[in-house]
XYZ file of C-alpha atoms in Angstrom:
615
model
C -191.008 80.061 82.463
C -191.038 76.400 81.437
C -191.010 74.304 78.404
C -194.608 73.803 77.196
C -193.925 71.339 74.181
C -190.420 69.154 72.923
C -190.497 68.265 69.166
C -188.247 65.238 68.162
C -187.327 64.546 64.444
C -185.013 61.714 64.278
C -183.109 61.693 67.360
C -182.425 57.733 67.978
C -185.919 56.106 68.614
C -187.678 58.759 67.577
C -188.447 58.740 63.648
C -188.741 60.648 60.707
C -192.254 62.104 61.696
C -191.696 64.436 64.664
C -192.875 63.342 67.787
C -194.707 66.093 69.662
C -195.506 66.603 73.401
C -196.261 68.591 76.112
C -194.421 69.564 78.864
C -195.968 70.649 82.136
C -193.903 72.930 85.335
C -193.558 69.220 86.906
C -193.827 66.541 84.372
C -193.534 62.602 85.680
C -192.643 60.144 82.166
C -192.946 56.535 82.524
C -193.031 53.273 79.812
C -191.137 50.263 79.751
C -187.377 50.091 79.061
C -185.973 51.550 75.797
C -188.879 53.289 74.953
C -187.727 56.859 74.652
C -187.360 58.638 77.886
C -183.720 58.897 78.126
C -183.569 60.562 74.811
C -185.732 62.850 75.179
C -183.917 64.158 78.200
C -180.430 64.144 76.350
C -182.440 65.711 74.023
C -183.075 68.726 75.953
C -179.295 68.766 76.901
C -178.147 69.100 72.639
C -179.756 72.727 73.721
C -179.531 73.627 77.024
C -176.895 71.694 78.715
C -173.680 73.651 79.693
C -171.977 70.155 80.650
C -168.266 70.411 78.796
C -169.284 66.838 77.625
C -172.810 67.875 76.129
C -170.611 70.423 74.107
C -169.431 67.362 72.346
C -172.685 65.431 72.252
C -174.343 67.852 69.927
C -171.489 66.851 67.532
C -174.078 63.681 66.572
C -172.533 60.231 66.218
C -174.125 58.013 62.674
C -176.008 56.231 65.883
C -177.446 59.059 67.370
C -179.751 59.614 64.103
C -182.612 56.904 63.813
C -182.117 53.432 62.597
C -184.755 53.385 60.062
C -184.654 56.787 58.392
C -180.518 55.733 57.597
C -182.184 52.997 56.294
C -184.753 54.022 54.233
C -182.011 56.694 53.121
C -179.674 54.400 52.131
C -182.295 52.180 49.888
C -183.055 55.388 48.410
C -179.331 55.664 47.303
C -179.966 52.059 45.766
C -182.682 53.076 44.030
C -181.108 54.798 40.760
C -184.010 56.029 39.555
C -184.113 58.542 41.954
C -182.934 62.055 41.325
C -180.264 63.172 43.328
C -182.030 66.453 44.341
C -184.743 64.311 45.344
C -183.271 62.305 48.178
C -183.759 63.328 51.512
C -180.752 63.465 53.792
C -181.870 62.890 57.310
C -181.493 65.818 59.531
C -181.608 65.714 63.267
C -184.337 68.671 64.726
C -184.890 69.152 68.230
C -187.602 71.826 69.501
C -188.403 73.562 72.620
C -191.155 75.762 73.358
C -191.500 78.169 76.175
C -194.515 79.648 77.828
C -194.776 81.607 80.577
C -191.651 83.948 80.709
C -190.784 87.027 83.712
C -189.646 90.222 82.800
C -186.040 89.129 83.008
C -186.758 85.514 80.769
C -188.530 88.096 78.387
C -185.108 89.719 78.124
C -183.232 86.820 77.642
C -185.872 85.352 74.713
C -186.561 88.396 72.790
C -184.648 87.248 69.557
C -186.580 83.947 69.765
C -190.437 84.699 69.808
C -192.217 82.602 67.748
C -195.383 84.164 67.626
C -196.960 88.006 67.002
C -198.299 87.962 70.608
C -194.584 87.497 72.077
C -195.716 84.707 74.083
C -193.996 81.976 72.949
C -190.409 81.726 72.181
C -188.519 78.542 70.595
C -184.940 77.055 70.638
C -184.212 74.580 67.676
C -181.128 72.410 67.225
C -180.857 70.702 63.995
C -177.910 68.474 62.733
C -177.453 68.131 59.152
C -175.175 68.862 55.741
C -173.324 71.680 55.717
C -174.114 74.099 53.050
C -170.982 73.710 51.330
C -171.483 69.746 50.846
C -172.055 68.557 47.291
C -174.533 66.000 46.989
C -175.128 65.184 43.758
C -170.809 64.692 44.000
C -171.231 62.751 47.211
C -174.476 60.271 45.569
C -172.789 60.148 42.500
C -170.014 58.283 44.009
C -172.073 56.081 46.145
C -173.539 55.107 43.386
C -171.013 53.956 40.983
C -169.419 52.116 44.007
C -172.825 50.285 44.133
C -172.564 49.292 40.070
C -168.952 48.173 40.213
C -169.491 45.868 43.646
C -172.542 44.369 41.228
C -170.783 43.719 38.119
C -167.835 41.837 40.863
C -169.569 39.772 42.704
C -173.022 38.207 40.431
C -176.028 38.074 42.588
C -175.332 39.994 45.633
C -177.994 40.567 47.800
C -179.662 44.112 48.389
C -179.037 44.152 52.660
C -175.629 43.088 51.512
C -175.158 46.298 49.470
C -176.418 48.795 51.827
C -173.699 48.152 54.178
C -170.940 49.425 51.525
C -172.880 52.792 51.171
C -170.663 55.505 53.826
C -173.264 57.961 55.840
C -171.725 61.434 55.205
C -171.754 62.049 58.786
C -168.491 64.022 58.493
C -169.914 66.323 55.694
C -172.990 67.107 58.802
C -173.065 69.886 61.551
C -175.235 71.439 63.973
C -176.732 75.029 64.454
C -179.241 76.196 67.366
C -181.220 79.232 65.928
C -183.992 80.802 67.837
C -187.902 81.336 66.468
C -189.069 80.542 63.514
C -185.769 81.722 61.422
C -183.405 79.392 60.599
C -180.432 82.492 60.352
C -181.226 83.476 63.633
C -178.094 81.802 65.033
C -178.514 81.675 69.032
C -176.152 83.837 71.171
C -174.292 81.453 73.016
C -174.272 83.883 76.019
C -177.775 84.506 76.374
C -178.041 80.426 76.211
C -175.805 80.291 79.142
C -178.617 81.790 80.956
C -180.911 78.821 80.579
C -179.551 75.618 81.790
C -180.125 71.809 82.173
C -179.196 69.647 84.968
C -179.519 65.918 84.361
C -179.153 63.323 86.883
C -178.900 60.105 84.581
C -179.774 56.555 85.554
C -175.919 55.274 85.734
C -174.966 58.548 88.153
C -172.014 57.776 89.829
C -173.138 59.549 93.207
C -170.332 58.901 94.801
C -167.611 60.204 92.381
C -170.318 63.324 92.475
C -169.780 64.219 96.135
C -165.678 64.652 96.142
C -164.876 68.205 94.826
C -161.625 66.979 93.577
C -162.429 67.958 89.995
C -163.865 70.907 88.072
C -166.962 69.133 86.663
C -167.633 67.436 90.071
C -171.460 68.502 91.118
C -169.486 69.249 94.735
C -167.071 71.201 93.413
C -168.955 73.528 90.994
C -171.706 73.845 93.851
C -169.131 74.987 96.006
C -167.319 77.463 93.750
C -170.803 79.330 92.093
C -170.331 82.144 94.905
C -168.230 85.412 95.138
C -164.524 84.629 95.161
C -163.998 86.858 98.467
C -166.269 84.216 100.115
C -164.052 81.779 101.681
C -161.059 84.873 102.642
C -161.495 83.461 106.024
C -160.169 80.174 105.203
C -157.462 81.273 103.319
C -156.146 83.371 106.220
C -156.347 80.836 108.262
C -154.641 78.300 105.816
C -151.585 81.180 105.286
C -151.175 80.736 108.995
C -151.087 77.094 109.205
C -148.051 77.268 106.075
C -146.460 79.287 108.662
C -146.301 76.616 111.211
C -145.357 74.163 108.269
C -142.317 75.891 107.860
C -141.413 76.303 111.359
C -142.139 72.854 112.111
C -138.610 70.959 112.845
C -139.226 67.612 111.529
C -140.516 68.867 108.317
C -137.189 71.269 108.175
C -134.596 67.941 108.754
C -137.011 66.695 105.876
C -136.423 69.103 103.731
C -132.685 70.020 103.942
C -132.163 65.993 103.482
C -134.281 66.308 100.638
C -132.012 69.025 99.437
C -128.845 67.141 100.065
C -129.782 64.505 97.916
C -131.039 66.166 94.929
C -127.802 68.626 94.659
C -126.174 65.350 94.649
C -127.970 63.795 91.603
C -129.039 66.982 89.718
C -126.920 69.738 88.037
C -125.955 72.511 90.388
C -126.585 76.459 89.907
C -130.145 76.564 88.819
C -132.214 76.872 91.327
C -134.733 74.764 91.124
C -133.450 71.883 93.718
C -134.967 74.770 96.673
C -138.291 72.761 97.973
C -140.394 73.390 100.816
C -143.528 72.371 102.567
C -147.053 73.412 101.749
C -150.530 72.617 103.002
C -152.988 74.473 99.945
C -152.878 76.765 97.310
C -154.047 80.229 98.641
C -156.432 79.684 95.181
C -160.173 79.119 95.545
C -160.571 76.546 93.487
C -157.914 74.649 94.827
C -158.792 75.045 98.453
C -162.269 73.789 97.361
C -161.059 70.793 95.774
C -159.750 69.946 98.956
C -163.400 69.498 100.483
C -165.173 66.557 100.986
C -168.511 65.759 102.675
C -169.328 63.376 105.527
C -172.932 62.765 106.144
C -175.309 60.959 109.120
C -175.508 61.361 113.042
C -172.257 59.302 113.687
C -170.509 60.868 110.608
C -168.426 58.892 107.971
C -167.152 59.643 104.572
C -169.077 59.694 101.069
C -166.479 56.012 100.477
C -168.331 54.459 103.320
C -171.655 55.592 102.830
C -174.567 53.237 101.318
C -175.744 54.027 97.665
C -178.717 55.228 99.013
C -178.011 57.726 100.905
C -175.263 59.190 98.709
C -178.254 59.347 95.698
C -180.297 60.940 98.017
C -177.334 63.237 99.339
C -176.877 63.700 95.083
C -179.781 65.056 94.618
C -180.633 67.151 97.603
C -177.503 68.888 96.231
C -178.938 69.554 92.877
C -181.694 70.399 94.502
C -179.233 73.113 96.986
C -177.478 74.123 93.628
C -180.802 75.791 91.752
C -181.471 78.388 95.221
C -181.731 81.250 93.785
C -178.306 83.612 94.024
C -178.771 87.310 92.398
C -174.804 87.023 91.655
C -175.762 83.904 89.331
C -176.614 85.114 85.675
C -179.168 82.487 85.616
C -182.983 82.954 84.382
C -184.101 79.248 84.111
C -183.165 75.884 84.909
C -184.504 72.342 83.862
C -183.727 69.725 86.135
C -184.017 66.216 84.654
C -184.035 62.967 87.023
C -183.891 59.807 85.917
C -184.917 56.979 88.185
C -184.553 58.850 91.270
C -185.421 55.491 93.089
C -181.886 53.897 92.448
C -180.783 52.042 95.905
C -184.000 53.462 97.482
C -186.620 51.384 99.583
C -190.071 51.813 98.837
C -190.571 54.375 101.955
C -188.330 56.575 100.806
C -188.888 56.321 96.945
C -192.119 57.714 98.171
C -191.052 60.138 100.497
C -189.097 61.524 97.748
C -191.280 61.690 95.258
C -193.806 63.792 97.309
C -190.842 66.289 98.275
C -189.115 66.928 94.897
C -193.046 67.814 93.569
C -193.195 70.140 96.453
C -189.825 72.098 95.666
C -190.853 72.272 92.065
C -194.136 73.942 93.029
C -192.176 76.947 95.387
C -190.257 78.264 92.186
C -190.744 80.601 88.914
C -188.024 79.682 87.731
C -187.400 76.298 87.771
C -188.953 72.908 85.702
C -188.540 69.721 86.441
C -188.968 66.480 84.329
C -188.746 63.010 86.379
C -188.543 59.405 84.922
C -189.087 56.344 86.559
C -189.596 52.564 86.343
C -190.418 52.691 90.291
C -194.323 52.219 90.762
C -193.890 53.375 94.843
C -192.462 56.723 93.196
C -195.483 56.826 90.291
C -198.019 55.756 93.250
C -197.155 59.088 95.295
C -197.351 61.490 92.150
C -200.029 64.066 91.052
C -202.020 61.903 87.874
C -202.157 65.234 86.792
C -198.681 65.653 85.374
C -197.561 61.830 84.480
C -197.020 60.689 80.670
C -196.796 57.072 79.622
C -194.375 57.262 76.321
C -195.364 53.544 74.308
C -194.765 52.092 71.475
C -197.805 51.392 68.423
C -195.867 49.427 66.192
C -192.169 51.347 64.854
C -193.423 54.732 66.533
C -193.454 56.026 70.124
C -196.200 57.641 70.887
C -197.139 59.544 74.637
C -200.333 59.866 76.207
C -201.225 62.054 79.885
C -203.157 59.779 82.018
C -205.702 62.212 82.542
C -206.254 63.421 79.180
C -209.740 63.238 77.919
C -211.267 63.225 81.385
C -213.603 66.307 80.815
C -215.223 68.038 83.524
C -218.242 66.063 84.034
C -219.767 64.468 87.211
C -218.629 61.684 85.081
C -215.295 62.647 84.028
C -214.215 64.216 87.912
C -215.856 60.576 89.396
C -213.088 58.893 87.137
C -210.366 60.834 87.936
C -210.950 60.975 91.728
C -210.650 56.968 91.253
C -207.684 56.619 90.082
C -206.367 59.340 92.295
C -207.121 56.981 95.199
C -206.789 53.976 93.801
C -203.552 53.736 91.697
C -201.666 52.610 94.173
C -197.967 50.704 93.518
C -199.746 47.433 92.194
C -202.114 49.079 89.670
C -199.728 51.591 88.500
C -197.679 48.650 87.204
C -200.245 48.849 83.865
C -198.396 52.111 82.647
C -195.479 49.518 82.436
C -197.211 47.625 80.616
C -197.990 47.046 76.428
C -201.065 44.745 77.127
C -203.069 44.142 80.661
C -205.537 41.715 81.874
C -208.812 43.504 84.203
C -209.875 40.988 87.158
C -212.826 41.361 90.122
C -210.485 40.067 92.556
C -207.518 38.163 93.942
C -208.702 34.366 93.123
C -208.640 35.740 89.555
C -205.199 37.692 90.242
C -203.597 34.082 91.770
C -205.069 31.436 88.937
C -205.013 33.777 85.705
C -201.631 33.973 85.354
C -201.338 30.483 86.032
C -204.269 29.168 83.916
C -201.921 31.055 81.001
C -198.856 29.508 81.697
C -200.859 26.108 81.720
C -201.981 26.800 78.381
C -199.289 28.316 76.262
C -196.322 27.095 78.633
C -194.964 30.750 79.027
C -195.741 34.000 81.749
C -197.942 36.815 80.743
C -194.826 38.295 82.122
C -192.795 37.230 79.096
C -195.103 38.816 76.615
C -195.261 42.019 78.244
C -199.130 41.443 80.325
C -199.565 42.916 83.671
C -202.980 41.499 85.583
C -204.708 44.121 87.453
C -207.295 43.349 89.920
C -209.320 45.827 90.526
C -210.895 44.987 93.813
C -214.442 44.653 92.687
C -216.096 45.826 89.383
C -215.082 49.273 89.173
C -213.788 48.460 85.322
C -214.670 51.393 84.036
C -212.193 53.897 85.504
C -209.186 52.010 84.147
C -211.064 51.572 80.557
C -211.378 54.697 80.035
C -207.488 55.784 80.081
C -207.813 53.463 77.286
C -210.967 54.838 75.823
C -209.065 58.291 75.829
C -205.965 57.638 73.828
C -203.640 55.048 75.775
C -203.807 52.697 72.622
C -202.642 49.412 74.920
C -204.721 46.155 74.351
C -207.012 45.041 77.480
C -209.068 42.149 78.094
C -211.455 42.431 81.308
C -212.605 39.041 82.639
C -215.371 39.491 84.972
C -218.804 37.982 86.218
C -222.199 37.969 84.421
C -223.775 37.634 87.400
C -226.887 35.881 85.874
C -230.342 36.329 88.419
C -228.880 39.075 90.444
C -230.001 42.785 89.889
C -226.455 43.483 88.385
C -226.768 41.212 85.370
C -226.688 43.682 82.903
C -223.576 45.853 84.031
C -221.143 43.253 82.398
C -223.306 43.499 79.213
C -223.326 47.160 79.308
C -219.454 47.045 79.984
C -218.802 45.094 76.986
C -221.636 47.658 74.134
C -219.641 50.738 76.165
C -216.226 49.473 75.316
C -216.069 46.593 73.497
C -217.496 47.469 70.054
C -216.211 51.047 69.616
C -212.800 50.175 70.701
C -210.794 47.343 68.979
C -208.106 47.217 71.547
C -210.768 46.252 74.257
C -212.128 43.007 74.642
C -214.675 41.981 77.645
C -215.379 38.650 78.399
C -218.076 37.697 81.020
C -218.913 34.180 82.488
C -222.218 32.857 83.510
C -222.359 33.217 87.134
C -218.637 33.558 89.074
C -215.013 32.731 88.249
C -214.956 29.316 90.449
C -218.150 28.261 89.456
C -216.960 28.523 85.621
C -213.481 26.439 86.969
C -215.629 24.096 88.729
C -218.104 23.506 85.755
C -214.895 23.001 82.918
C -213.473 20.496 85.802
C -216.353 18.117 86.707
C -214.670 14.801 86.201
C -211.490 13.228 85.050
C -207.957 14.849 86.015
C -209.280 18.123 86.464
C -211.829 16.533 89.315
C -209.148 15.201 91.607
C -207.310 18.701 91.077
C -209.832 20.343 92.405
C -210.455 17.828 95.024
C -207.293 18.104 96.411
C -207.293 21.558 96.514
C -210.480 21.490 98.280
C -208.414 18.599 100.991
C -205.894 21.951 102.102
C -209.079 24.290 102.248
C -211.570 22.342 104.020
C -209.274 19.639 106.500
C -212.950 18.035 106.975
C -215.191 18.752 104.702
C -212.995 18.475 101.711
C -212.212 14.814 102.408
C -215.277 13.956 103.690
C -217.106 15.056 100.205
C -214.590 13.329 98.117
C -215.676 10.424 99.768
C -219.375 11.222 99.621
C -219.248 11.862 95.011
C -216.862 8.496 94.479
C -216.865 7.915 90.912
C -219.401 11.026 90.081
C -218.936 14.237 88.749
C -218.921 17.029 91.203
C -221.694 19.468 91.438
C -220.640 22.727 91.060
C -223.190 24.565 93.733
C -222.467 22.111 96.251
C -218.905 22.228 95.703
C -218.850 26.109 95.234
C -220.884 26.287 98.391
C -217.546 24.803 100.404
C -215.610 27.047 99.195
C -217.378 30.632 99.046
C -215.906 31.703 102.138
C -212.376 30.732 101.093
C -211.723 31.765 98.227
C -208.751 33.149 98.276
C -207.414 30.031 100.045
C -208.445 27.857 97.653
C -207.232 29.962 95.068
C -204.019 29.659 96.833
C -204.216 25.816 97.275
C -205.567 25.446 93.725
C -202.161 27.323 92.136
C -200.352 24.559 94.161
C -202.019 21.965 92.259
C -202.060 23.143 88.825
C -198.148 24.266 88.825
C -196.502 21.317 87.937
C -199.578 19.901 85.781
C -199.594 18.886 82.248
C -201.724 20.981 79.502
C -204.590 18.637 79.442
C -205.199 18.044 83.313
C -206.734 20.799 83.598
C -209.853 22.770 81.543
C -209.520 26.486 81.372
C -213.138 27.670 80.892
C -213.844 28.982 77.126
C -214.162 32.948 78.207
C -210.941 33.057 79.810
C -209.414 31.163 76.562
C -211.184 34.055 74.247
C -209.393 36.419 76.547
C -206.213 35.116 76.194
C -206.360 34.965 72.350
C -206.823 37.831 72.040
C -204.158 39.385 74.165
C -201.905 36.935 72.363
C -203.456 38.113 68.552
């Protein structure tokens, strides 16, 4: 069994239309920060989680319901010409689907099919008023509040008023029904038998890994088996509070002990008898007790680097869903988020590749991963990773392989990017608008040649460059082309006079003109011909005459001296520096860092490119 689709309906960043996606056995969510994919994890929990402090969470807090519906909701209040039984009081509605049940998760979902073939079921939470809450009492109030503050103070301002208008938040409450029946109130025991682990990005691994607690992961690891299963311990531990008491130091210690406190404390009760104990003869407390050490010279969890101890954190979550037939337990998510916290890059990948692995061996177990880490995205099946975005107030999700059908075509694509998404290019996912280059002159100048222009990073407004090692545009255009609404300007060649002169004008009538977030710009000839053609004289000459000093010790000079006071010509110049490009481009960047706006020309179709990305 797993969750095949999450519906979100107001739940903090996530609006008043419900957002809508699919879940698959091993699902991998990336986007930039704040974007969604917490939520939607804690999301899950309002439902599933048996965490004592989830209970509490689904008890919604006036910021846990989205900004702009509480705002809209409160200008409706404004708005007196409104009916009261017209106004829409936000609720809160969280839906999970699930596909693919056993016999035993059939037993467990029976009351919540949601369709006549029994092969769906569905779990809804919703927060909102409770039936007993009077509106048109509540609005009425709100309302003349709102007429008396504007008949005190002439001229108040509407933003002003909406902060005096209380959200009932204390009139709301949650129920979790199952199917499509809203009465259908969830038994709480058969929702025991589905549950969520989440590993969130502020873990404290360390406090984790000390069973000193009853909500420590350790602890409730240790204590999920029979209680007859550590009786050899606690025969051993009666023995050793047998030596306690015979032990003659601690026996002085105790009858001075003794001494003093019938001294200071009323005599005849009792209670001043005292004596020595190592443990409890309880399970739970003997398994408090426990700690772990970890490494071929051990040491303790306090000594131990963050990474390991994450990695220790979630091999133990990991440990924790092994199937046990005395655990009444049909289905478990396990949520991760950043699992690359205090991780180097070999590791983030080794990682990766072994938590898809584990997920793959079992029925009954899903689990959903997000990351900011491109070494952990890099090592991931394409297959199963979601970019959540924004398009303007919304957030909206799109698979990276969706819309690749099954042509030569389509499988050609998707082989590509298989291969070729490596840590670098998978940075565009991270990304709201990205820049296409041939190769790494482009990658090394581009970003400068911006910052030169506008006096800011493409950085700063969100622009990854992506250079795609050639001219093999098309693979990463069509992620766009099939949903992934993010705006991308490809700057490549024309290549005017070779046999490939029309691929850059067939790039830009493929994707250009159907698709308004795509924008191709192509150049005569080359990149550093068009730099060398926009820099022929004045400040921009010497620039790229010193440049061309660091690339060519001999040659450079030598030429400088050769043009004087004339322009350069390009093919000559271009000629020198063919077979050095990348050092040039290199040397070139060192030139143009600390130059002013007008020392240097940025050609025209790299200026179009950049308007556009900044439009």
């Amino acid at each position: 069994m797993y969750i095949s689709k999450i519906s979100l309906k107001n739940y903090r960043n996530f609006g008043n239309i419900p957002f809508e996606m699919k879940l698959k056995k091993f699902t991998t969510i990336i986007g930039s920060n704040n974007v969604g994919k917490t939520n939607l994890l804690e999301s899950i929990g309002l439902i599933l989680s048996q965490d004592i402090t989830m209970f509490r969470k689904r008890i919604l807090q006036v910021e846990d319901i989205n900004y702009a519906t509480r705002l809209k909701f409160k200008q409706d209040i404004l708005n007196q010409s409104i009916p009261f039984d017209k106004l829409e009081f936000p609720e809160v509605k969280v839906q999970l689907t699930f596909e693919g049940m056993d016999n035993k998760q059939l037993s467990v979902v029976g009351d919540w099919f949601s369709t006549k073939t029994m092969d769906k079921a569905k779990l809804t939470y919703v927060f909102k008023p409770t039936n007993n809450f009077d509106r048109e009492a509540w609005v009425t109030k709100q309302r003349g509040n709102i007429k008396l503050l504007m008949s005190e103070r002439k001229g108040i301002k509407q933003e002003d008023l909406l902060k005096f208008i209380e959200f009932p938040i204390k009139s709301y409450q949650y129920i979790i029904y199952g199917g499509n029946d809203r009465t259908n109130r969830v038994d709480p025991y058969f929702l025991s038998m589905l549950k969520l682990e989440l590993l969130d990005a502020l873990r404290d691994a360390k406090r984790e890994l000390i069973a000193n607690g009853d909500y420590k992961l350790l602890y409730r690891i240790l204590n999920q088996g029979e209680e007859n299963a550590y009786e050899d311990i606690k025969e051993v531990l009666s023995d050793l509070d047998e030596k306690i008491r015979g032990n003659d130091q601690l026996s002085d210690i105790r009858k001075t002990l003794i001494e003093h406190l019938n001294k200071i404390s009323l005599q005849g009760t009792g209670e001043n008898n005292i004596d020595f104990h190592f443990s409890t003869l309880e399970t739970g407390d003997i398994l408090k007790k426990l700690s772990l050490i970890y490494g071929q010279e051990p040491i303790t969890i306090d000594r131990n680097g963050l990474g390991r101890n994450n990695l220790l954190y979630i091999s133990l979550i990991l440990s924790r869903l092994a199937p046990e037939e005395n655990i009444d337990t049909c289905f478990r998510i396990v949520g991760i988020e950043e699992p690359e916290a205090h991780l180097h890059p070999h590791l983030q990948k080794h990682l990766a590749t072994n938590i898809e692995q584990i997920n793959a061996k079992r029925d009954d177990l899903q689990i959903i991963l997000t990351s900011h880490s491109t070494h952990i995205t890099s090592s991931l099946n394409t297959e199963n990773m979601a970019v959540l975005y924004r398009d303007g107030s919304d957030i909206k999700k799109h698979y990276i392989t969706d819309g690749f059908e099954e042509t030569k075509k389509g499988k050609e694509h998707r082989r590509y990017l298989e291969k070729y998404l490596d840590a670098t290019k998978s940075s565009m996912f991270y990304a709201r608008r990205i820049l296409l280059v041939e190769g790494i002159a482009e990658q090394i100048l581009v970003p400068l040649l911006f910052n030169l222009s506008y006096g800011k990073t493409l950085d700063s407004i969100g622009c990854n460059i992506i250079n795609v090692n050639g001219v093999a545009f098309r693979h990463f255009l069509e992620i766009i082309r099939n949903g992934y609404f993010i705006k991308c300007v490809v700057l490549t060649d024309g290549d005017v006079g070779k046999k490939s002169e029309n691929r850059a004008v067939n790039l830009k009538n493929d994707y250009e003109k159907p698709y308004s977030t795509i924008k191709v710009e192509v150049n005569k000839e080359t990149f550093e011909k068009e730099l060398i053609e926009a820099n022929k004289s004045g400040l921009g000459k010497e620039i790229l005459l010193e440049a061309l000093n660091h690339t060519r010790l001999n040659k450079g000079p030598e030429y400088a001296k050769e043009i004087k006071n004339n322009e350069i010509e390009t093919d000559i110049f271009f000629g020198m520096i063919e077979d050095y490009k990348s050092e040039f481009a290199f040397n070139l960047g060192d030139e143009i860092k600390n130059v002013n706006k007008d020392a240097f020309q940025v050609p025209n179709y790299i200026k179009e490119g950049f308007e556009f990305i900044l439009d």
